[in-house]
Each structure stands twice: as structure tokens, then as C-alpha cells.
GROMACS .gro file of C-alpha atoms in nm:
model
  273
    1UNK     CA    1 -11.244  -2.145  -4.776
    2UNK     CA    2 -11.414  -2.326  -5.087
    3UNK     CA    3 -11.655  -2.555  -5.093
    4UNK     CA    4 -11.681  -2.872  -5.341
    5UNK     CA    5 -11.871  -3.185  -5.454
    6UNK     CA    6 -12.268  -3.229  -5.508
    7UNK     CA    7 -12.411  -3.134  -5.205
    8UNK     CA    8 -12.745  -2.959  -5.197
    9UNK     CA    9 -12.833  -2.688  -4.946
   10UNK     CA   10 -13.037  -2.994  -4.739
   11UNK     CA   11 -12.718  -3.239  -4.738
   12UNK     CA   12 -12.412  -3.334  -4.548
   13UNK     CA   13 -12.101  -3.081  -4.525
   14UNK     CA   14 -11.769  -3.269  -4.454
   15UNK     CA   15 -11.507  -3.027  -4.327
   16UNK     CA   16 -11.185  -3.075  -4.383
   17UNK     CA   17 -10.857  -2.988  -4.187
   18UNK     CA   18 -11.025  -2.807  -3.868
   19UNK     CA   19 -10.673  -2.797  -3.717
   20UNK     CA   20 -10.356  -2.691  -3.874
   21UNK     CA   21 -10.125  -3.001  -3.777
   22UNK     CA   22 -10.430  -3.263  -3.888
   23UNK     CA   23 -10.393  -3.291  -4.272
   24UNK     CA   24 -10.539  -3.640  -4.268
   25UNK     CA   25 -10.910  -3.582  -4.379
   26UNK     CA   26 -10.830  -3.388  -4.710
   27UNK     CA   27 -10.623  -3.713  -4.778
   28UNK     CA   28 -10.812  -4.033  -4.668
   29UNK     CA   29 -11.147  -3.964  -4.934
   30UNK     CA   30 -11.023  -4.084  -5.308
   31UNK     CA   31 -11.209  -4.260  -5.558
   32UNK     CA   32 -11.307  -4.591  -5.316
   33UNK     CA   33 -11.494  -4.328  -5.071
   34UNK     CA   34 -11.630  -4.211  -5.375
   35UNK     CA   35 -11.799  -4.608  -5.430
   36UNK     CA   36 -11.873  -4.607  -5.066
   37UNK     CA   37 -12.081  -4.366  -5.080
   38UNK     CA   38 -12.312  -4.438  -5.357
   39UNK     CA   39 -12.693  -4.325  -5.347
   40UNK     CA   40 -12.597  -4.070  -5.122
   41UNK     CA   41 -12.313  -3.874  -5.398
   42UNK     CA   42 -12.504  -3.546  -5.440
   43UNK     CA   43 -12.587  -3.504  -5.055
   44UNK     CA   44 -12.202  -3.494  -4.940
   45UNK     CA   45 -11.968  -3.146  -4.972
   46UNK     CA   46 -11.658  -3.068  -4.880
   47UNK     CA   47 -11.538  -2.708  -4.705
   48UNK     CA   48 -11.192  -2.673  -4.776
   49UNK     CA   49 -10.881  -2.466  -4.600
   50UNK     CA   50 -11.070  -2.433  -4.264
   51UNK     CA   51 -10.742  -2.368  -4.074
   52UNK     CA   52 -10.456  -2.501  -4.348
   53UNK     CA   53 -10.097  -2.448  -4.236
   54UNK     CA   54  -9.878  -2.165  -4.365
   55UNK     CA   55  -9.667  -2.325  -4.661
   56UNK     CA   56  -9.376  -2.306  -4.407
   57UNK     CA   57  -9.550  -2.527  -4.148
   58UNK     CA   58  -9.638  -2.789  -4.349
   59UNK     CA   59  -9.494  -3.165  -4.329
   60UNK     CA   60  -9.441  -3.471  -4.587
   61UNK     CA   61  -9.685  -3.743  -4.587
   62UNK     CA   62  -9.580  -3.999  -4.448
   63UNK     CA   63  -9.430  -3.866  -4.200
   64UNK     CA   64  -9.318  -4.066  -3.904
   65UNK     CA   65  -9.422  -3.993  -3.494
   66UNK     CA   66  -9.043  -3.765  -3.472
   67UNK     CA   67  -9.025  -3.622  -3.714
   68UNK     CA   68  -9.409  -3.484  -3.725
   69UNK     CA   69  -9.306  -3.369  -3.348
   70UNK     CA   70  -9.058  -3.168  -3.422
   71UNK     CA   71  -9.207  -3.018  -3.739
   72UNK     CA   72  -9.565  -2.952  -3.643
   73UNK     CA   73  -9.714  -2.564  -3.580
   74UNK     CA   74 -10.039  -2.544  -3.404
   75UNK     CA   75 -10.132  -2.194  -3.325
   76UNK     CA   76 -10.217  -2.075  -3.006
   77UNK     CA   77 -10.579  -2.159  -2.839
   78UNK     CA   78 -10.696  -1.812  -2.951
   79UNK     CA   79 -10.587  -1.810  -3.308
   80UNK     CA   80 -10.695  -2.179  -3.410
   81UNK     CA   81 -11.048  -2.155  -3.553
   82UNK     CA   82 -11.169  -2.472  -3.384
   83UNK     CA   83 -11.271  -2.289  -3.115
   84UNK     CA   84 -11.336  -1.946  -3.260
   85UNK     CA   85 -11.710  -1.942  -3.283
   86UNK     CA   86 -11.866  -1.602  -3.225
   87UNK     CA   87 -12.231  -1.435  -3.288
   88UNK     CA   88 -11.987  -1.124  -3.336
   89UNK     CA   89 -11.666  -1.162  -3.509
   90UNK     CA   90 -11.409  -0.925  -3.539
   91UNK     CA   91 -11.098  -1.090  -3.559
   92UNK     CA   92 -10.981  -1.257  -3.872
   93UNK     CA   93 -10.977  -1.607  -3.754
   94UNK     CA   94 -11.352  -1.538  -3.592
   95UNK     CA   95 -11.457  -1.398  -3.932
   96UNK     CA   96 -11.314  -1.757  -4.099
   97UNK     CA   97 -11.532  -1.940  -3.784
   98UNK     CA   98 -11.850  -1.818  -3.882
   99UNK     CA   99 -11.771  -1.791  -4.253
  100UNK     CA  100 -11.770  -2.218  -4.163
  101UNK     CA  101 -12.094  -2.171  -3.953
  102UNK     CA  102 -12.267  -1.931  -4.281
  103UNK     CA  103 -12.185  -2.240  -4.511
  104UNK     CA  104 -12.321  -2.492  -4.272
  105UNK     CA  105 -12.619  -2.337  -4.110
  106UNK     CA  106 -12.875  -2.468  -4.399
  107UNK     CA  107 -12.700  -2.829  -4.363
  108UNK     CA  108 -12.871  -3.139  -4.206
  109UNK     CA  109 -12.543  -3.310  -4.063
  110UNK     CA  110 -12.153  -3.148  -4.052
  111UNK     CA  111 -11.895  -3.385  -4.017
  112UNK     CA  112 -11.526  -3.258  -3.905
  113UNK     CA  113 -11.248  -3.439  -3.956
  114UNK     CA  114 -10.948  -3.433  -3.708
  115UNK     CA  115 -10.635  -3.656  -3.619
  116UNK     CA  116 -10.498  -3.770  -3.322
  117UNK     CA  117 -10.133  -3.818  -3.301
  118UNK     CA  118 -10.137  -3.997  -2.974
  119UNK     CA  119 -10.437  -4.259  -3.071
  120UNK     CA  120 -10.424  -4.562  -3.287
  121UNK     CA  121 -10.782  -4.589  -3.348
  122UNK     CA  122 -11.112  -4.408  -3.444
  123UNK     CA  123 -11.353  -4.238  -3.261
  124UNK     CA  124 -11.558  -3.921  -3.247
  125UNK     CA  125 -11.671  -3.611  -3.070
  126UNK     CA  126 -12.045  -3.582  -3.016
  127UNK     CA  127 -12.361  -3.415  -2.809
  128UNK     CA  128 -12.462  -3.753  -2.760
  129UNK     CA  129 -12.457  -4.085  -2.730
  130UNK     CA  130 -12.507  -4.338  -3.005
  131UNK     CA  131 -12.481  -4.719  -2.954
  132UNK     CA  132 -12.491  -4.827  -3.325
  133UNK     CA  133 -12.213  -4.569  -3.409
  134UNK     CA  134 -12.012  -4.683  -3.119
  135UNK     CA  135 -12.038  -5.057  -3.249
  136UNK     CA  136 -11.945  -4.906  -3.629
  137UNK     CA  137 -11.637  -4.767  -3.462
  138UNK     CA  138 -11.518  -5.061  -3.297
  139UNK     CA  139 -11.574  -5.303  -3.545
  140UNK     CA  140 -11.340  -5.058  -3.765
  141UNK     CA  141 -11.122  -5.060  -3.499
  142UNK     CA  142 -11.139  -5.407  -3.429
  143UNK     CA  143 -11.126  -5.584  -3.813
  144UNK     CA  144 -10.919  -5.238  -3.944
  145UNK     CA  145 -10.654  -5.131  -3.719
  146UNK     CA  146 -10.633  -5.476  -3.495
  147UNK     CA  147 -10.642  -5.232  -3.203
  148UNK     CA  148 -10.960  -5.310  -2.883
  149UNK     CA  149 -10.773  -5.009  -2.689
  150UNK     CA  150 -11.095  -4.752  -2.608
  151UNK     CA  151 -11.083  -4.420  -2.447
  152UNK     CA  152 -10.991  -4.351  -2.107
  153UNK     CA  153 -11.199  -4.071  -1.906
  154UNK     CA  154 -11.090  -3.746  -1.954
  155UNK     CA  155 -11.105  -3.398  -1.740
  156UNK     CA  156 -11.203  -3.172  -1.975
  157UNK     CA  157 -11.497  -3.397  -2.127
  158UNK     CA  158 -11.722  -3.659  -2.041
  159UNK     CA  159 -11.681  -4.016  -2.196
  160UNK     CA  160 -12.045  -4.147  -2.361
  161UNK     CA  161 -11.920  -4.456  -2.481
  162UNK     CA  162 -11.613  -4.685  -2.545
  163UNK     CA  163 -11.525  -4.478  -2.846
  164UNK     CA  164 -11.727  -4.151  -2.767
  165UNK     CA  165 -11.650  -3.805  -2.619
  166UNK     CA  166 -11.836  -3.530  -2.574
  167UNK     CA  167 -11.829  -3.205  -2.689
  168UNK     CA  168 -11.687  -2.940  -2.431
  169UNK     CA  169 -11.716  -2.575  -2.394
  170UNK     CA  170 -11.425  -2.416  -2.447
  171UNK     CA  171 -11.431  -2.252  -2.101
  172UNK     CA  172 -11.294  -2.615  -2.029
  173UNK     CA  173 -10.959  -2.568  -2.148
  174UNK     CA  174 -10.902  -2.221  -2.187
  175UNK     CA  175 -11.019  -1.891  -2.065
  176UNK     CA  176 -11.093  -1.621  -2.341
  177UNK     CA  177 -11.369  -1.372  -2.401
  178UNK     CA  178 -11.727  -1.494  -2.318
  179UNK     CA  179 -11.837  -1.493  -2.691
  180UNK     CA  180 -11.617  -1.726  -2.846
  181UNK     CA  181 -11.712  -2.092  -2.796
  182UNK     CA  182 -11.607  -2.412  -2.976
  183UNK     CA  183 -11.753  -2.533  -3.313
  184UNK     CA  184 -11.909  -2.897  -3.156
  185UNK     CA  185 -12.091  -2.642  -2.902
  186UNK     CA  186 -12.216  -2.353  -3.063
  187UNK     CA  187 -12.330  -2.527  -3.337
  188UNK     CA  188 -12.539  -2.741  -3.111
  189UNK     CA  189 -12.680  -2.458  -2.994
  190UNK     CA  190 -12.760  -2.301  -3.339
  191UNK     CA  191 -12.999  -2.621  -3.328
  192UNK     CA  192 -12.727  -2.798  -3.588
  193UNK     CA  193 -12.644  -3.176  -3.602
  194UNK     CA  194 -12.254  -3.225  -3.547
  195UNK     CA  195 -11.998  -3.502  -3.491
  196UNK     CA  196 -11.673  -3.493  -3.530
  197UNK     CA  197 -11.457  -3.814  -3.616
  198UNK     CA  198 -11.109  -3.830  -3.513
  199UNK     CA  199 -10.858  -3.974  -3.729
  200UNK     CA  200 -10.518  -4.194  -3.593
  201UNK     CA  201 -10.211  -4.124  -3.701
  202UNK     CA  202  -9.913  -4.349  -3.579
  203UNK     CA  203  -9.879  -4.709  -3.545
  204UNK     CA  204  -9.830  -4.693  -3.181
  205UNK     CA  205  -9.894  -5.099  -3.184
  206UNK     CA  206  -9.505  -5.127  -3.257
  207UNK     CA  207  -9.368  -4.971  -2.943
  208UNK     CA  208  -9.440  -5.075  -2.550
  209UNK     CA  209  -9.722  -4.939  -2.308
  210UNK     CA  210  -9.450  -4.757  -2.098
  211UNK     CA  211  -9.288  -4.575  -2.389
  212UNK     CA  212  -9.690  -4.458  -2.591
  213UNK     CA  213  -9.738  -4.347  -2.259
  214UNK     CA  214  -9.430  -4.112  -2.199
  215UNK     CA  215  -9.448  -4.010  -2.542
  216UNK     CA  216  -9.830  -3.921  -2.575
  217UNK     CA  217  -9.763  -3.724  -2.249
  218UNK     CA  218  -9.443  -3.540  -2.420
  219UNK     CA  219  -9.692  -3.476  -2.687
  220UNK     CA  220  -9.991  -3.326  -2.498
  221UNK     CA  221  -9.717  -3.083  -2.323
  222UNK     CA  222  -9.593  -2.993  -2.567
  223UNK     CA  223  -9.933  -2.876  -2.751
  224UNK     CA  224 -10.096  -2.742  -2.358
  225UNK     CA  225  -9.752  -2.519  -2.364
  226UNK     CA  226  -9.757  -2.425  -2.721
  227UNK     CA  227  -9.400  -2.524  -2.733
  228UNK     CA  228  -9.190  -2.408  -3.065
  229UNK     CA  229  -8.976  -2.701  -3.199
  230UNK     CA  230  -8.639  -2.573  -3.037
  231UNK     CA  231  -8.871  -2.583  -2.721
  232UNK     CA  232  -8.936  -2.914  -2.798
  233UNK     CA  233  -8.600  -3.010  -2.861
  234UNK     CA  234  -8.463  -2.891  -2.538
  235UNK     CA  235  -8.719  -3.050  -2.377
  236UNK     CA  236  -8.658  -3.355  -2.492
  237UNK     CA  237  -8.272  -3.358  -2.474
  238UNK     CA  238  -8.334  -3.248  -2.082
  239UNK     CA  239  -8.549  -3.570  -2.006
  240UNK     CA  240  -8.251  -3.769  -2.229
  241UNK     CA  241  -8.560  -3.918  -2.417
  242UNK     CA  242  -8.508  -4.117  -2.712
  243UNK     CA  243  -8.786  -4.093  -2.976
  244UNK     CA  244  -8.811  -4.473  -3.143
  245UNK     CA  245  -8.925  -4.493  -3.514
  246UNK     CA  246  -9.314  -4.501  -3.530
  247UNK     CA  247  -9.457  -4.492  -3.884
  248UNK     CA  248  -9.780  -4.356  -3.972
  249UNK     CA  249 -10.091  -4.596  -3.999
  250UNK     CA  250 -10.099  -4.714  -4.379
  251UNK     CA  251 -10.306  -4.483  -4.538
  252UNK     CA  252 -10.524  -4.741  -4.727
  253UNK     CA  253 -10.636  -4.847  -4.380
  254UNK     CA  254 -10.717  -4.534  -4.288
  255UNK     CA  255 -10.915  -4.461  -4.576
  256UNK     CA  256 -11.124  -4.822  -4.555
  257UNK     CA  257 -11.205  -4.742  -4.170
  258UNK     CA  258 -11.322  -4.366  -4.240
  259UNK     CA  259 -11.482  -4.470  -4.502
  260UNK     CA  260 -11.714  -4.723  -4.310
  261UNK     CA  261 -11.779  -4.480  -4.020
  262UNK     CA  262 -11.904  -4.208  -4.239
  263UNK     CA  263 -12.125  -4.440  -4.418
  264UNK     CA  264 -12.247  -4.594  -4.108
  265UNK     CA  265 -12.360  -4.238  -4.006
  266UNK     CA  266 -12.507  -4.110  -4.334
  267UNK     CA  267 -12.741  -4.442  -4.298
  268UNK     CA  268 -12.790  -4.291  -3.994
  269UNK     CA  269 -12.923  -3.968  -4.017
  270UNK     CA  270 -13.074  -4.102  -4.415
  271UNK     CA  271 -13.429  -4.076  -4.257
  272UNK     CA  272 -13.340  -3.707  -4.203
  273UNK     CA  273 -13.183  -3.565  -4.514
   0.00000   0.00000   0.00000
């Protein structure tokens, strides 16, 4: 885990790749984030390899909606850091959790960055509500990506706004031992600011309402089941499913829309850093 850029011990730490099959955040920030940004250059980090893929798991970019389905690894619940946060470590991917939370603990504001394979458009994670960041988001989403889809509601979570979830415990999802907890959560309750903006990935615009729906649901069982790719093959092959071509969302656009959330929230929280 190594951390880089400007930021002072009072700033903002960005972290990038929380989940192994999410690559998109350590790609999207380049030289016109680096304009974006100005007056606020030597209050932003970066913390690097939070959960980065084996070499053997990892993928081409661009990759397109198939081929990233069959080649993705996501560990299981209890080895993916995300939701490995623990006032007593002892495993090695608890000791990587709170070697995150050591690094952040004397910031004013952590952003994560994840993707979403099944979304095509932004939005974030959060302990709360925020109107003006909810209007940020779907302007991006709106002048950006052409997209006015929002979330739907959700069991595991409660919806705070068209483009705003909040952070769950991980007792939601999954049942492991009582110390762990997820990063949104037990930073919160390490008195931390958090929000975590997830990323699209496919242009699901190009296919029909009936087939994003099979297909995000083919997706999501796969990931609940921890499925291996043969897995996924089989399972696909049994439902005689056929997987269209769905590119990823151009990259450029990506980069313009994160670009103008995260500055939308570092004016934000300005007053506080």
C-alpha cells in the first residue's frame, strides 16, 4: 500500500481500487483531473494497491461486458478488504484494512473509488444525505453519460436520494465474526468523513431493458455465489444465454464526470479542510 501526491496530514485521501475487479479509479485521474483540481493540489493523496488483483486475475482495458465476466476474480466476502475493518486484526487482509484506516485516521475527507459493472451512471455510498451532491451527480449523469436512469431501492441498504445509498453494516450481507465491519461504517464510527463514489463501466444504453436486466441479474449471481469462470460458463450455457457486445463507457467520459463530482465535493467540505 503506498501513498502519493501532496496531501498534508489535514487533507483529502482518495483510495484507489477498494475491490479487486474495479480497476477504474487508478485510471480515470490524468493530467485534466490534475487542472480540475486546482487550489486544492496539495490537499488531495492517493493510497494505492488497497486490494489489487493477483497478476493472473487481471483484465485489458477496454475490456468489453463478456469478456470482463468471464475473466473477473473477486475474492470471497471474507478475504476482500472492503469489508475487513477490525479494532483487532490478525489476518493478513485485516492487517491491510486498518493499515488503510492508520493512513486515513488524521484525514478530513476519504474518498473510495469503486465500479459498477451493472450501472451506467454515477453515484455514491454515504452516511448521509446531500442534496447539492445529488444534483452534481445527476447533472454528470444527465450532460455526461445521457443516462436519467437513478437507483432503485435496495434490501441490503437504504436509498437517500436519486443517486445516493447508504452505507450498510456488513452484518447485511454476510455473517462473519462480530469485529469485522465494513470500511463506509467503521470509519463513521471512528468519527471520520467518508463517501464513496461508484464508477460505471459498460454502455448498457446499447442493449434493451429486458436483456440489462437478465444480464445484471447473471452478474449479481454470479458475484453472491462467488462463481469461478467455468462456473460461470456452465451457467450460462445452461440458461442458453447469449452475451451481446457491450463496450465499456469511453474513458474520457468517465474521467470528465469523476472529475466534476470530486470537485463538487472538495467545494464541499472546503470550509472544513
Amino acid at each position: 500500500m503506498r501513498i502519493l501526491g501532496g496531501g498534508n496530514d489535514h487533507g483529502v485521501l482518495i483510495g484507489l481500487i477498494p475491490h479487486e475487479n474495479e480497476p477504474l479509479g487508478a485510471l480515470v485521474f490524468n493530467d485534466s483531473f490534475c487542472n480540475m483540481v486546482q487550489g486544492f493540489e496539495d490537499q488531495i493523496s492517493f493510497a494505492l494497491n488497497l486490494d489489487i488483483p493477483q497478476k493472473k486475475y487481471r483484465f485489458p482495458i477496454p475490456i468489453d461486458f463478456k469478456n470482463f465476466f468471464f475473466q473477473y476474480h473477486l475474492s470471497p466476502i471474507e478475504n476482500q478488504l472492503e469489508f475487513s475493518y477490525t479494532e483487532d486484526p490478525e489476518t493478513d487482509v485485516e492487517k491491510r484494512a486498518f493499515q488503510f484506516y492508520k493512513i486515513s485516521r488524521n484525514k478530513e475527507l476519504i474518498i473510495l473509488l469503486h465500479n459498477d459493472p451493472v450501472r451506467n451512471f454515477f453515484y455514491v455510498y454515504a452516511n448521509e444525505d446531500n442534496e447539492e451532491l445529488n444534483n452534481t451527480i445527476k447533472r454528470v449523469n444527465n450532460s455526461i453519460l445521457n443516462t436519467n436512469l437513478t437507483l432503485g431501492e435496495a434490501e441490503y441498504t437504504a436509498k437517500l436520494n436519486d443517486y445516493i445509498y447508504q452505507y450498510f453494516r456488513l452484518c447485511k450481507i454476510e455473517s462473519l465474526k462480530n469485529s469485522r465491519e465494513s470500511c463506509g461504517i467503521f470509519f463513521r464510527e471512528k468519527g471520520l468523513k467518508i463517501i464513496t463514489i461508484e464508477i460505471p463501466m459498460f454502455a448498457w444504453e446499447l442493449v434493451s431493458t429486458k436483456t440489462r436486466a437478465n444480464l445484471h441479474n447473471l452478474y449479481l449471481y454470479s458475484v453472491a455465489n462467488n462463481l469461478a469462470p467455468a462456473e460461470r460458463s456452465s451457467l450460462v450455457s445452461e440458461k442458453k444465454m447469449n452475451i451481446p457486445y457491450i463496450p465499456m463507457i469511453d474513458l474520457n467520459k468517465l474521467t470528465s464526470g469523476l472529475n466534476d463530482i470530486v470537485y463538487s465535493i472538495m467545494k464541499m467540505w472546503r470550509k472544513d479542510l
